[in-house]
Each structure stands twice: as C-alpha cells, then as structure tokens.
Coordinates of C-alpha atoms and ligand atoms in Angstrom, one line a residue:
M240 CA 0.0 0.0 0.0
S241 CA 1.3 3.5 -0.8
E242 CA 2.2 6.2 1.7
L243 CA -0.7 7.8 3.7
L244 CA -0.2 11.6 3.7
P245 CA -0.6 13.2 7.1
N246 CA -2.9 16.1 7.7
Y247 CA -1.6 19.3 9.4
I248 CA -4.0 20.6 12.1
S249 CA -3.6 22.3 15.5
G250 CA 0.0 22.9 14.8
K251 CA 0.8 19.2 14.3
W252 CA 1.1 16.6 11.6
I253 CA -1.6 14.0 12.3
N254 CA -2.0 10.6 10.8
S255 CA -5.6 9.6 10.3
T256 CA -7.1 6.4 11.5
G257 CA -8.5 5.2 8.2
R258 CA -7.0 3.4 5.2
G259 CA -7.8 6.3 3.0
S260 CA -8.4 6.9 -0.7
A261 CA -5.7 6.2 -3.3
L262 CA -4.5 8.9 -5.6
I263 CA -3.9 7.4 -9.1
D264 CA -1.6 8.3 -12.0
P265 CA -4.2 9.0 -14.7
V266 CA -1.8 7.9 -17.5
L267 CA -0.2 4.8 -16.0
G268 CA -3.0 3.8 -13.7
T269 CA -0.6 3.2 -10.8
E270 CA -1.3 4.1 -7.1
L271 CA 0.8 7.1 -5.9
V272 CA -0.2 8.0 -2.3
R273 CA -3.2 7.9 -0.1
V274 CA -5.2 10.6 1.8
D275 CA -7.6 10.3 4.6
A276 CA -9.3 12.5 7.2
S277 CA -11.1 10.0 9.5
G278 CA -10.6 10.4 13.2
V279 CA -9.3 14.0 12.8
D280 CA -10.4 16.4 15.6
L281 CA -12.1 18.9 13.3
A282 CA -13.5 21.0 16.2
G283 CA -10.1 21.3 17.8
A284 CA -8.5 22.1 14.4
F285 CA -10.9 25.0 13.7
A286 CA -10.6 26.4 17.2
F287 CA -6.8 26.3 17.1
A288 CA -6.7 28.0 13.7
R289 CA -9.2 30.6 14.7
N290 CA -7.6 31.4 18.1
T291 CA -3.9 30.7 17.9
G292 CA -3.4 31.2 14.2
G293 CA -5.8 34.1 13.9
S294 CA -4.4 36.1 16.8
A295 CA -0.8 35.6 15.7
L296 CA -1.6 36.8 12.2
R297 CA -3.6 39.8 13.4
S298 CA -0.8 40.9 15.6
L299 CA 1.3 41.5 12.5
T300 CA 1.0 44.4 10.1
Y301 CA 0.1 44.1 6.4
P302 CA 3.8 44.6 5.3
Q303 CA 5.0 42.0 7.8
R304 CA 2.5 39.4 6.5
A305 CA 3.4 40.5 2.9
A306 CA 7.0 39.6 3.8
M307 CA 5.9 36.1 4.8
L308 CA 4.1 35.7 1.4
A309 CA 7.3 36.8 -0.3
A310 CA 9.3 34.2 1.7
A311 CA 6.7 31.4 0.8
S312 CA 6.9 32.4 -2.8
K313 CA 10.7 32.2 -2.8
L314 CA 10.6 28.8 -1.1
L315 CA 8.1 27.3 -3.5
Q316 CA 10.1 28.6 -6.4
A317 CA 13.1 26.8 -5.1
N318 CA 11.2 23.5 -4.8
R319 CA 9.5 23.8 -8.1
D320 CA 10.9 20.7 -9.7
A321 CA 9.3 18.5 -7.0
Y322 CA 5.9 20.1 -7.7
Y323 CA 6.3 19.4 -11.4
D324 CA 7.1 15.7 -10.7
I325 CA 4.0 15.4 -8.6
S326 CA 1.8 17.2 -11.1
I327 CA 2.9 15.0 -14.0
A328 CA 2.3 11.9 -12.0
N329 CA -1.0 12.9 -10.3
S330 CA -2.6 15.3 -12.9
G331 CA -1.1 13.8 -16.1
T332 CA -0.2 17.3 -17.3
V333 CA 2.5 18.3 -19.8
K334 CA 5.1 20.8 -18.5
N335 CA 3.4 23.9 -20.0
D336 CA 0.1 22.9 -18.3
T337 CA 1.8 22.3 -15.0
A338 CA 3.2 25.8 -15.3
V339 CA -0.3 27.2 -15.4
D340 CA -1.0 25.6 -12.0
V341 CA 2.4 25.6 -10.2
D342 CA 4.0 28.8 -11.6
G343 CA 0.6 30.5 -11.7
G344 CA 0.2 29.9 -8.0
I345 CA 3.7 31.1 -7.1
Y346 CA 3.3 34.2 -9.3
T347 CA 0.0 35.0 -7.6
L348 CA 1.6 34.7 -4.1
G349 CA 4.4 36.9 -5.2
T350 CA 2.0 39.5 -6.6
Y351 CA 0.2 39.7 -3.2
A352 CA 3.5 40.0 -1.4
K353 CA 4.3 43.1 -3.5
L354 CA 0.8 44.6 -3.1
G355 CA 1.0 44.1 0.6
Q356 CA 4.3 45.9 1.0
N357 CA 2.6 49.1 0.1
L358 CA -0.3 48.8 2.6
G359 CA -0.2 50.7 5.8
D360 CA 1.9 49.6 8.7
D361 CA -1.2 48.9 10.7
H362 CA -4.0 46.4 11.6
F363 CA -6.9 47.7 9.6
L364 CA -7.6 49.4 6.3
L365 CA -9.6 52.5 5.5
D366 CA -12.3 52.3 2.9
G367 CA -13.1 55.5 1.1
D368 CA -13.1 59.1 2.5
W369 CA -14.9 60.9 5.2
Q370 CA -18.5 61.7 4.4
A371 CA -20.3 64.6 6.2
L372 CA -23.4 63.4 8.0
G373 CA -25.0 66.8 8.4
K374 CA -24.5 70.5 7.8
D375 CA -21.8 70.7 10.5
P376 CA -18.6 69.1 9.1
L377 CA -17.3 68.3 12.6
F378 CA -19.2 64.9 12.8
Q379 CA -18.4 62.6 9.8
S380 CA -18.5 59.0 8.7
Q381 CA -15.5 56.9 7.7
H382 CA -15.7 53.2 6.7
I383 CA -13.0 50.8 7.9
L384 CA -12.1 47.2 7.1
T385 CA -10.9 45.0 9.9
P386 CA -9.7 41.4 9.4
T387 CA -12.4 38.9 10.3
R388 CA -11.8 37.1 13.6
G389 CA -12.4 33.7 12.1
V390 CA -11.0 31.1 9.9
A391 CA -11.0 30.8 6.1
L392 CA -12.1 27.4 4.9
F393 CA -11.1 26.6 1.3
I394 CA -12.8 23.6 -0.4
N395 CA -11.0 23.4 -3.7
A396 CA -11.5 21.7 -7.1
F397 CA -9.2 19.0 -8.6
N398 CA -7.9 21.0 -11.6
F399 CA -5.7 23.5 -9.8
P400 CA -4.1 22.0 -6.7
S401 CA -1.5 24.7 -6.6
W402 CA -3.0 27.9 -8.0
G403 CA -6.4 27.1 -6.4
L404 CA -4.6 27.1 -3.0
W405 CA -2.4 30.2 -3.4
E406 CA -4.9 32.4 -5.2
K407 CA -7.1 32.1 -2.1
A408 CA -4.4 31.8 0.6
A409 CA -2.4 34.9 -0.5
P410 CA -5.2 37.4 0.1
A411 CA -6.4 35.6 3.2
L412 CA -3.0 35.5 4.9
L413 CA -2.2 39.0 3.8
S414 CA -5.5 40.1 5.5
G415 CA -4.5 38.3 8.7
V416 CA -7.0 35.4 8.4
P417 CA -5.8 31.8 9.1
V418 CA -6.5 29.2 6.4
I419 CA -7.7 25.6 6.5
V420 CA -7.6 24.0 3.0
K421 CA -9.4 20.9 1.9
P422 CA -8.1 20.1 -1.5
A423 CA -10.1 17.9 -3.9
T424 CA -9.2 14.3 -3.1
T425 CA -8.1 13.3 -6.6
T426 CA -5.1 15.7 -6.7
A427 CA -4.6 16.5 -3.0
W428 CA -0.9 15.4 -3.1
L429 CA 0.5 18.7 -4.6
T430 CA -1.4 20.9 -2.2
Q431 CA -0.3 18.8 0.7
R432 CA 3.3 18.9 -0.4
M433 CA 3.4 22.7 -0.9
I434 CA 1.8 23.2 2.5
K435 CA 4.3 20.8 4.1
D436 CA 7.2 22.7 2.6
V437 CA 5.9 26.0 3.8
I438 CA 5.1 24.6 7.3
D439 CA 8.5 22.9 7.6
A440 CA 10.2 26.2 6.8
G441 CA 8.3 27.9 9.6
I442 CA 7.4 30.9 7.5
F443 CA 3.9 31.6 9.0
P444 CA 2.9 31.6 12.7
T445 CA 1.6 28.3 14.0
G446 CA -2.1 27.8 13.1
A447 CA -2.0 30.2 10.1
L448 CA -2.1 27.3 7.7
S449 CA -3.8 23.9 8.1
I450 CA -4.6 21.1 5.6
I451 CA -7.2 18.4 5.8
C452 CA -7.1 15.9 2.9
G453 CA -9.8 13.3 2.1
S454 CA -13.5 13.5 2.9
S455 CA -15.2 16.8 3.4
A456 CA -17.6 15.3 6.0
G457 CA -18.1 17.5 9.0
L458 CA -16.0 20.5 7.7
M459 CA -18.9 22.9 7.1
D460 CA -20.4 22.0 10.5
Q461 CA -17.4 23.6 12.2
L462 CA -18.0 27.1 10.8
E463 CA -18.9 30.0 13.1
P464 CA -20.4 33.4 12.2
F465 CA -17.0 35.2 11.6
D466 CA -15.5 32.4 9.5
V467 CA -15.6 32.5 5.7
I468 CA -15.9 29.7 3.2
S469 CA -14.4 29.9 -0.3
F470 CA -15.6 27.0 -2.5
T471 CA -14.4 26.1 -6.0
G472 CA -16.0 23.2 -7.9
S473 CA -19.2 22.0 -9.5
A474 CA -22.5 23.9 -9.4
Q475 CA -24.0 20.8 -7.8
T476 CA -21.6 20.8 -4.8
A477 CA -21.9 24.6 -4.6
S478 CA -25.7 24.2 -4.0
I479 CA -24.9 21.9 -1.0
I480 CA -22.5 24.5 0.4
R481 CA -25.0 27.3 0.0
A482 CA -27.8 25.4 1.7
H483 CA -25.7 24.5 4.7
P484 CA -26.9 25.9 8.1
A485 CA -23.6 27.6 8.6
V486 CA -24.4 29.8 5.6
T487 CA -28.2 30.0 6.0
Q488 CA -28.3 30.4 9.8
K489 CA -25.0 31.7 10.9
S490 CA -24.3 34.1 8.0
V491 CA -21.0 32.6 7.3
R492 CA -19.7 34.5 4.3
V493 CA -19.4 32.4 1.2
N494 CA -17.7 32.7 -2.1
I495 CA -18.5 30.3 -4.9
E496 CA -16.5 29.7 -8.0
A497 CA -18.5 27.2 -10.0
D498 CA -18.7 26.0 -13.6
S499 CA -19.1 28.3 -16.6
V500 CA -19.8 28.0 -20.3
N501 CA -17.4 30.7 -21.4
S502 CA -17.5 32.4 -24.8
A503 CA -15.2 33.7 -27.5
L504 CA -16.8 36.1 -30.0
L505 CA -15.6 37.4 -33.4
L506 CA -17.3 40.7 -34.0
P507 CA -19.1 41.4 -37.4
G508 CA -17.1 43.0 -40.1
E509 CA -14.1 40.6 -40.3
S510 CA -13.1 38.5 -43.3
A511 CA -11.8 35.0 -43.7
S512 CA -8.3 36.4 -44.1
S513 CA -8.5 38.8 -41.2
E514 CA -5.9 38.7 -38.4
A515 CA -8.7 38.8 -35.8
L516 CA -10.1 35.5 -37.1
D517 CA -6.6 34.0 -36.9
L518 CA -6.2 35.3 -33.3
L519 CA -9.5 33.8 -32.4
A520 CA -8.6 30.4 -33.9
K521 CA -5.3 30.4 -32.1
E522 CA -6.9 31.2 -28.8
V523 CA -9.7 28.7 -29.1
A524 CA -7.3 25.9 -30.0
R525 CA -5.1 26.8 -27.1
E526 CA -8.0 27.0 -24.6
M527 CA -9.4 23.7 -25.7
T528 CA -6.0 21.9 -25.2
V529 CA -4.4 23.6 -22.2
K530 CA -4.8 21.2 -19.2
A531 CA -6.9 19.1 -21.7
G532 CA -9.7 21.6 -21.4
Q533 CA -10.0 21.1 -17.6
K534 CA -10.0 24.8 -16.9
C535 CA -13.1 26.6 -15.4
T536 CA -12.2 29.6 -17.7
A537 CA -11.7 27.6 -20.9
I538 CA -13.6 28.6 -24.0
R539 CA -16.6 26.4 -24.5
R540 CA -18.6 28.4 -27.0
V541 CA -17.2 30.2 -30.1
F542 CA -19.4 32.8 -31.8
V543 CA -18.7 33.8 -35.4
P544 CA -20.7 35.5 -38.2
Q545 CA -22.6 32.9 -40.3
S546 CA -20.4 33.6 -43.4
L547 CA -17.2 32.8 -41.5
Y548 CA -18.4 29.5 -40.0
S549 CA -16.5 27.3 -42.4
A550 CA -13.4 29.5 -42.3
A551 CA -13.4 29.5 -38.5
A552 CA -13.9 25.7 -38.4
Q553 CA -11.0 25.2 -40.8
A554 CA -8.7 27.6 -38.9
I555 CA -9.4 26.1 -35.5
S556 CA -9.3 22.5 -36.8
A557 CA -5.9 23.1 -38.5
R558 CA -4.5 24.1 -35.2
L559 CA -6.1 21.3 -33.3
E560 CA -4.7 18.8 -35.9
K561 CA -1.2 19.6 -34.6
T562 CA -2.0 18.7 -31.0
T563 CA -0.2 15.5 -30.0
V564 CA -2.0 13.7 -27.2
G565 CA -0.7 11.1 -24.8
N566 CA 1.8 10.4 -22.0
P567 CA 3.0 13.8 -20.7
R568 CA 6.5 12.3 -20.1
H569 CA 6.9 11.8 -23.9
E570 CA 8.7 14.8 -25.4
S571 CA 6.5 15.0 -28.5
V572 CA 3.3 15.2 -26.5
R573 CA 1.6 18.6 -26.2
M574 CA -1.6 17.6 -24.4
G575 CA -1.7 15.2 -21.4
S576 CA -4.5 13.4 -19.7
L577 CA -7.9 14.0 -18.0
I578 CA -7.7 13.6 -14.3
N579 CA -9.3 10.2 -13.9
R580 CA -11.7 7.6 -15.4
E581 CA -14.7 9.4 -13.9
Q582 CA -13.8 12.6 -15.8
Y583 CA -13.0 10.6 -18.9
N584 CA -16.5 9.0 -18.8
S585 CA -18.1 12.3 -18.0
V586 CA -16.5 14.0 -21.0
A587 CA -17.6 11.1 -23.3
Q588 CA -21.2 11.5 -21.9
G589 CA -21.2 15.3 -22.2
L590 CA -19.9 15.0 -25.8
A591 CA -22.6 12.6 -26.8
F592 CA -25.2 14.9 -25.2
L593 CA -23.9 17.9 -27.2
E594 CA -23.7 15.9 -30.4
Q595 CA -27.4 15.6 -30.4
D596 CA -27.5 19.3 -31.3
C597 CA -24.3 19.6 -33.3
E598 CA -22.1 18.3 -36.1
T599 CA -18.5 17.3 -35.5
L600 CA -16.0 19.6 -37.1
H601 CA -12.9 18.1 -35.7
S602 CA -13.0 14.6 -34.2
A603 CA -10.9 13.3 -31.3
N604 CA -10.5 10.2 -33.3
K605 CA -8.0 12.0 -35.5
H606 CA -5.5 11.8 -32.7
T607 CA -3.5 8.7 -32.1
L608 CA -2.6 8.5 -28.5
I609 CA 1.2 8.5 -27.9
D610 CA 3.0 6.2 -25.5
V611 CA -0.1 5.1 -23.5
D612 CA -2.2 2.0 -23.0
P613 CA -5.6 3.4 -24.2
S614 CA -7.5 1.0 -21.9
V615 CA -5.7 2.6 -18.9
A616 CA -4.8 6.2 -19.7
C617 CA -7.5 8.9 -19.4
C618 CA -6.3 10.6 -22.5
V619 CA -8.6 11.9 -25.2
G620 CA -8.1 14.1 -28.3
P621 CA -9.8 17.5 -28.8
T622 CA -13.2 17.7 -30.4
L623 CA -14.7 20.8 -32.1
L624 CA -18.5 20.7 -32.6
G625 CA -20.6 23.1 -34.6
T626 CA -24.2 24.1 -34.9
R627 CA -23.8 24.9 -38.7
T628 CA -26.4 27.6 -39.2
A629 CA -27.7 30.6 -37.3
S630 CA -31.1 29.0 -37.0
G631 CA -29.3 25.9 -35.8
S632 CA -27.7 28.0 -33.1
D633 CA -31.1 29.2 -32.0
A634 CA -32.4 25.7 -31.8
A635 CA -29.4 24.2 -30.0
R636 CA -30.1 24.5 -26.3
R637 CA -27.6 22.1 -24.8
V638 CA -24.5 24.0 -25.9
H639 CA -25.4 27.0 -23.7
D640 CA -25.9 25.1 -20.4
T641 CA -23.6 22.1 -20.6
E642 CA -20.0 22.4 -19.4
V643 CA -18.1 19.4 -20.8
F644 CA -15.0 19.6 -18.6
G645 CA -12.5 18.5 -21.2
P646 CA -11.0 19.4 -24.7
V647 CA -14.4 20.2 -26.2
A648 CA -15.8 23.5 -27.7
T649 CA -18.7 24.3 -30.0
L650 CA -18.6 26.7 -33.0
I651 CA -21.9 28.7 -33.1
P652 CA -22.7 31.0 -36.1
Y653 CA -24.8 34.1 -35.6
R654 CA -26.9 36.0 -38.1
E655 CA -24.8 38.1 -40.5
N656 CA -24.1 41.7 -39.1
D657 CA -26.4 41.0 -36.2
L658 CA -24.3 41.5 -33.0
N659 CA -27.4 41.4 -30.9
H660 CA -28.1 37.8 -32.0
A661 CA -24.6 36.8 -30.8
L662 CA -25.1 38.7 -27.5
E663 CA -28.5 37.0 -27.0
L664 CA -26.9 33.6 -27.6
I665 CA -24.0 34.4 -25.2
R666 CA -26.4 35.4 -22.5
R667 CA -28.0 32.0 -22.7
G668 CA -24.9 30.9 -20.7
Q669 CA -26.6 32.5 -17.7
G670 CA -23.5 34.3 -16.5
S671 CA -19.9 33.2 -17.1
L672 CA -16.4 33.8 -15.8
V673 CA -14.9 35.2 -19.0
A674 CA -15.8 36.3 -22.5
S675 CA -13.1 37.1 -25.1
V676 CA -13.9 39.3 -28.1
F677 CA -11.8 39.5 -31.3
A678 CA -11.9 42.3 -33.8
T679 CA -9.7 44.7 -35.8
D680 CA -11.8 47.8 -35.1
H681 CA -11.0 49.3 -31.6
T682 CA -14.2 51.3 -31.5
K683 CA -16.3 48.3 -32.1
L684 CA -14.4 46.5 -29.3
A685 CA -15.0 49.4 -26.9
Q686 CA -18.7 49.5 -27.7
V687 CA -19.3 45.8 -26.9
I688 CA -17.8 46.0 -23.4
P689 CA -20.9 47.1 -21.5
E690 CA -23.0 44.5 -23.4
L691 CA -20.9 41.8 -21.7
T692 CA -19.7 43.1 -18.3
D693 CA -23.1 42.6 -16.7
T694 CA -23.0 38.8 -17.3
H695 CA -19.2 38.2 -17.1
G696 CA -16.6 38.6 -14.4
R697 CA -13.9 39.4 -17.0
V698 CA -14.0 40.6 -20.6
H699 CA -10.9 40.0 -22.6
L700 CA -10.6 42.1 -25.8
V701 CA -8.1 41.1 -28.5
S702 CA -7.2 43.3 -31.4
P703 CA -4.2 42.7 -33.7
D704 CA -2.1 45.3 -31.9
V705 CA -2.2 43.2 -28.7
G706 CA -2.1 39.8 -30.5
A707 CA 1.4 39.0 -29.3
V708 CA 1.1 40.5 -25.8
H709 CA -2.3 39.7 -24.5
T710 CA -2.3 37.4 -21.4
G711 CA -4.8 34.8 -22.8
H712 CA -8.5 34.2 -22.5
G713 CA -8.2 31.6 -19.8
N714 CA -5.3 32.8 -17.8
V715 CA -6.4 34.3 -14.5
M716 CA -4.2 37.2 -13.6
P717 CA -4.1 38.3 -9.9
Q718 CA -4.5 41.9 -11.0
S719 CA -7.9 41.2 -12.6
L720 CA -11.1 40.0 -11.0
H721 CA -11.8 36.2 -11.1
G722 CA -15.4 35.0 -10.7
G723 CA -18.7 35.5 -12.5
P724 CA -22.3 36.1 -11.9
G725 CA -25.2 33.7 -12.1
R726 CA -24.3 30.2 -13.1
A727 CA -20.6 30.9 -12.6
G728 CA -21.3 31.0 -8.9
G729 CA -21.6 34.7 -8.2
G730 CA -18.1 34.8 -6.7
E731 CA -15.4 37.4 -6.8
E732 CA -11.7 36.6 -6.2
L733 CA -8.4 38.4 -6.9
G734 CA -8.6 41.7 -8.7
G735 CA -5.6 43.0 -6.8
L736 CA -6.4 44.4 -3.4
R737 CA -10.1 44.0 -4.0
A738 CA -9.6 40.3 -2.9
L739 CA -8.9 41.5 0.7
S740 CA -12.5 42.7 1.1
F741 CA -13.8 39.1 1.5
Y742 CA -11.5 38.5 4.5
H743 CA -12.3 41.8 6.2
R744 CA -15.4 43.2 7.9
R745 CA -16.6 46.6 6.8
A746 CA -17.9 48.9 9.4
A747 CA -19.0 52.6 9.4
V748 CA -17.3 54.7 12.1
Q749 CA -19.2 57.9 13.0
A750 CA -17.2 60.4 15.0
S751 CA -15.6 63.8 15.4
T752 CA -13.2 64.6 12.6
V753 CA -10.6 65.0 15.4
V754 CA -11.1 61.3 16.2
L755 CA -11.2 60.2 12.5
S756 CA -8.0 62.1 11.7
K757 CA -6.2 59.8 14.2
L758 CA -6.9 56.8 11.9
K759 CA -4.0 56.4 9.5
P760 CA -4.9 57.0 5.8
T761 CA -4.3 53.7 4.0
G762 CA -7.1 52.8 1.7
V763 CA -8.0 49.9 -0.6
Ligands
LIG179 P1 -16.6 19.0 -7.1 O1 -16.9 17.6 -7.4 O2 -17.8 19.9 -6.9 O3 -15.6 19.0 -5.9 C1 -15.1 20.3 -5.5 C2 -14.6 20.1 -4.0 O4 -15.8 19.9 -3.2 C3 -13.8 18.9 -3.7 O5 -12.8 19.3 -2.8 C4 -14.7 17.9 -3.1 O6 -14.1 17.0 -2.3 C5 -15.6 18.8 -2.3 N1 -16.9 18.2 -2.0 C6 -17.6 17.3 -2.7 N2 -18.8 17.0 -2.0 C7 -18.9 17.9 -1.0 C8 -19.8 18.2 0.0 N3 -21.0 17.5 0.1 N4 -19.6 19.1 0.9 C9 -18.4 19.8 0.9 N5 -17.4 19.6 -0.1 C10 -17.7 18.7 -1.0 O7 -15.8 19.7 -8.3 P2 -14.5 19.1 -9.1 O8 -15.0 18.0 -9.9 O9 -13.4 18.9 -8.2 O10 -14.1 20.4 -10.0 C11 -14.6 20.5 -11.3 C12 -15.6 21.7 -11.4 O11 -15.0 22.8 -10.7 C13 -15.9 22.1 -12.8 O12 -17.3 22.2 -12.9 C14 -15.2 23.5 -12.9 O13 -15.8 24.3 -13.8 C15 -15.2 24.0 -11.5 N6 -14.1 24.9 -11.3 C16 -14.4 26.2 -11.2 C17 -13.4 27.1 -11.0 C18 -13.6 28.6 -10.8 O14 -12.7 29.3 -10.4 N7 -14.8 29.0 -11.1 C19 -12.0 26.7 -10.9 C20 -11.8 25.3 -11.1 C21 -12.9 24.4 -11.3 P3 -13.7 15.5 -2.9 O15 -12.7 15.7 -3.9 O16 -13.1 14.9 -1.7 O17 -14.9 14.9 -3.4

C-alpha cells in the first residue's frame, strides 16, 4: 500500500485512523499516495486555527504578512521541480500545463507579497473618504475594514491543486486570516506537499495554515459566524454549500466559483483572411487543449458570423490537428490526460449529449494517443463541434448550459451583421467567468464592453495590436477579477487588493473629525 499523507492541524502533523483513498496516476494507472481525514479532531483544528493562528496573524501588520508571502513564494520557487514531478504523476499534465498551476500559484503569491508591502503599517484598512453626516462638518463617517476574527475554509477543485490554493491563501493570509484548506481528493498530493514545505520552513505563525485531505464530511459543521468559506467546484456541490446551516443560519460569508460555459466572440465586419479571425482560432485551440480543457475559464462556445463559420472551423481544426496527445512524459506530447476515469467517462457522456444538437467539425479520433495504453490512460483528443447555421444556433439549447470539462468546444454561427443575435446567444450561458472578443476595429471592441460586463466577471478584448502580448482568455491574472455572476457562482476573487474585502469586515465609524484624523490614511 502507498504512503498515507498526514494532515496538518492544530500545529501538528496528524496521521488519520483510516485506510484512505488512493491517488492514481491517470496515465499509467498506478497508485501514488493515499489521503484520509477519518478520526481527525475537526472542532479542535478549527478552534486552534481561529484562536492561535488568527491572533498571531492579526498581531502583525500588512507589510509583515506580505514579507511572509514573499518568503513562501521564494521557497516554493526553489522546490518547483518536485511540484512538477507530482503534477505530471497525479494530474497527467505536460510541462506547459503544470506551469499554469504551479508557476501561476507562485506568481499570484508573489503579486500579493508586492501589493501588501505598500499597505499601511497597521492592523486595519480605510475604505473611502470621510462623508459629512449633516451640515456641521465636525461629525463625519468613515468606513474601515478589519480582518475577520475567524478562519477561512477553502474547499477546492481538482484541476488547480497549486493555483487554487495560493490564489485564495495569498489574500487571506495578507488580510490576517488563518487558512484551512481541503483540496479535492483526486489531486490533494500537490497541495499537501506545498503546505508541508511552507510549514517545515516555519514561515507563517503556527495555526496560520492547516490542511485536511480526504473526505469533506463535517467540515462545514465547524463554521462559526465570523468564518468564511471559499468554494471552487461544480454547481452541484456549490448548492450543497449554499444550503448548509452555517451559511443559511450563521451568516458565514461564502464565495462560490462554479462551472461556466465561457464564450469567444468574433465581431461582425471581419473577413476569412483577417488577423482577428486567426487570433480567435489560435486562442480557441489553445483554450481547448491547455490542461486538456479542464479549466473553469476555458472557451466552450465560439461565436462567429454565419459567413465565417467554415473559415473558422478550418482555422481552429488546422491548429487542433497539430496537437499531439498522450503520455506527458513523452517529449513530443503537447496535451496530457484528463484527471481520472470518472472525468473521462463524464467527457464522453457530455460530448454525446452535445452531439445531439451539433455536427462534428474536428474529431478526437484524428489523434493517435502516444505512448499510452488506451485502456488505462485517461487521454482523449480534442473535439470541435458546430451548430452549422444561425437558425441551428437558436435551436441548440444544450451547448449553452452544458459544461463538458475536457477538450471540447462548439462553434456557433450568428446572423450576419447581427451582433445582438450573438449577444443573446452568449447570455444563454446565464453568467460566465470570462468572454473574449476578437476584432480589428478598436471602436467596435470598446462599444461591446458594457454589453458583456453585466454577465461576465472578466471581458478579454483582442485586437491585432495586442495579438502578441495579451495574457490569454483563460489565464487568471491576480491583478484582474476572477469569478462570474449567475451560473458561474456569483463569486469574486483576486482583482488585486479587492480580494482582501472578502476577508475583512466593513464597518462605518461615525465620530468627530478630530477622532477620525487619528486613523492612518491607507485605503484599498
Ligand atoms: P466537485 O466535485 O464539486 O468538488 C469540489 C470540491 O468539493 C472537492 O474538494 C470535493 O471533495 C468537495 N466536495 C464534494 N462534495 C462535497 C460536500 N458535500 N460538501 C463539501 N465539499 C464537498 O468539483 P470538481 O470535480 O473537483 O471540479 C470541477 C468543477 O469545478 C468544474 O465544474 C469546474 O468548472 C469547476 N471549477 C471552477 C473554478 C472557478 O474558479 N470558477 C475553478 C476550477 C474548477 P472531494 O474531492 O473529496 O470529493
């Protein structure tokens, strides 16, 4: 039997009492390690984090906590090779895809370390300016943000064991709030190893970071009114979290990052030879294949004018054609594996469901799997579907509300010169994390922005001048907001210092301006 990874709670490494769940190499089918949380004293763990970890963190200033984030980022950078090895084995990712998770996490941590250096040398933040409450300016109102005296529980998804941890932990720890992370069981190893390295190095105060791997049973029951829960995963599990008494009765603050049927849009007025179409094709092919399409931000729906349907299908397919799929250890392979058999079967089912409304423009069967046993490896080639006609796009319902979490996207034509038709179809997604828009004309790009920002957390605009420098549709940058309304969960993460709001309590202070002037002026 493989090694059982210990959990870190109450300032100690604890071995569970159970046999645990095995983590499997999705390419080779071999058992790697085991995780388990049975017998863990959850009440003690939460109390310790809340009291010991929380008070130690809150006694520090923002720049002091930022310096710890910088030290953690440096340490993780030094151990990067070990994380790459775990990622290839447990997530079946090629190096470039591992980078999105591992280097993305380290970069996000480093970004918050820099942002925190410039915050006030204090224990709270000011929010906005004084507001006069009456005719006499002596008595005014000032809002302040104070770190919540609770714990931040993170329940994370399988696809980002590194980034998913650090993009949440960086703003929480910078805010002075202790973290308990429960990674998705399937890929918990990388999260556990990174936490272990940071704990062993003694960077944060005891109790600031805890990890519980394995079952989520009982975790939500520990939450108290000043705790927060940040969940990433499926809409189905999100609804369980939202309905939990901790949220409905104790007002535990909750952030949900759920699934999303993201869009890419080519604006009217382009031609088959336009650079904007080429940029769209490049981005769609990239988004379909990075992490084998297992990205919450990946492009799922591609909207083009009806007259460019065939040209777009050809341009995207030509790029997909070059994608070599198989064992991520093989140097010629560009796209690795899905995470496990369950996801493999779920992608096959989702594809069959969408095919009822669509034609296949590029088939996964075109890809011979390299250096794998197809009966074991969870590898699958990319598939581009299409709804063929604008009226077909109107009739196809499934493509707008089905997230196939794999290398699958659908090309959807809209009526010629009818941007409103495209926008109406995009809105059928019921709220998404990100939409990207491609066009040559800067004015047209600017005009479409407010048509998308009400239903998307991020709008990514690509014109030929930024073709070589834009950061990518699916890449989540810590400077920009991550999250989306409606079906995407309604959450908000990152966005620079905006992320700190979730971990602070906002209060209005009403006092003499003499009192208010004694508060130090650092705002967010
Ligand atoms: P999932 O099955 O919902 O699991 C997510 C997490 O919830 C896991 O840690 C899981 O633990 C835990 N969990 C399961 N049942 C629970 C319960 N009853 N109470 C509390 N926690 C519970 O999702 P997934 O399959 O890991 O992730 C894929 C989905 O996440 C996709 O739909 C994707 O779009 C979405 N996602 C969204 C974002 C975003 O930022 N919006 C990012 C990444 C992924 P176990 O693993 O132990 O079951």
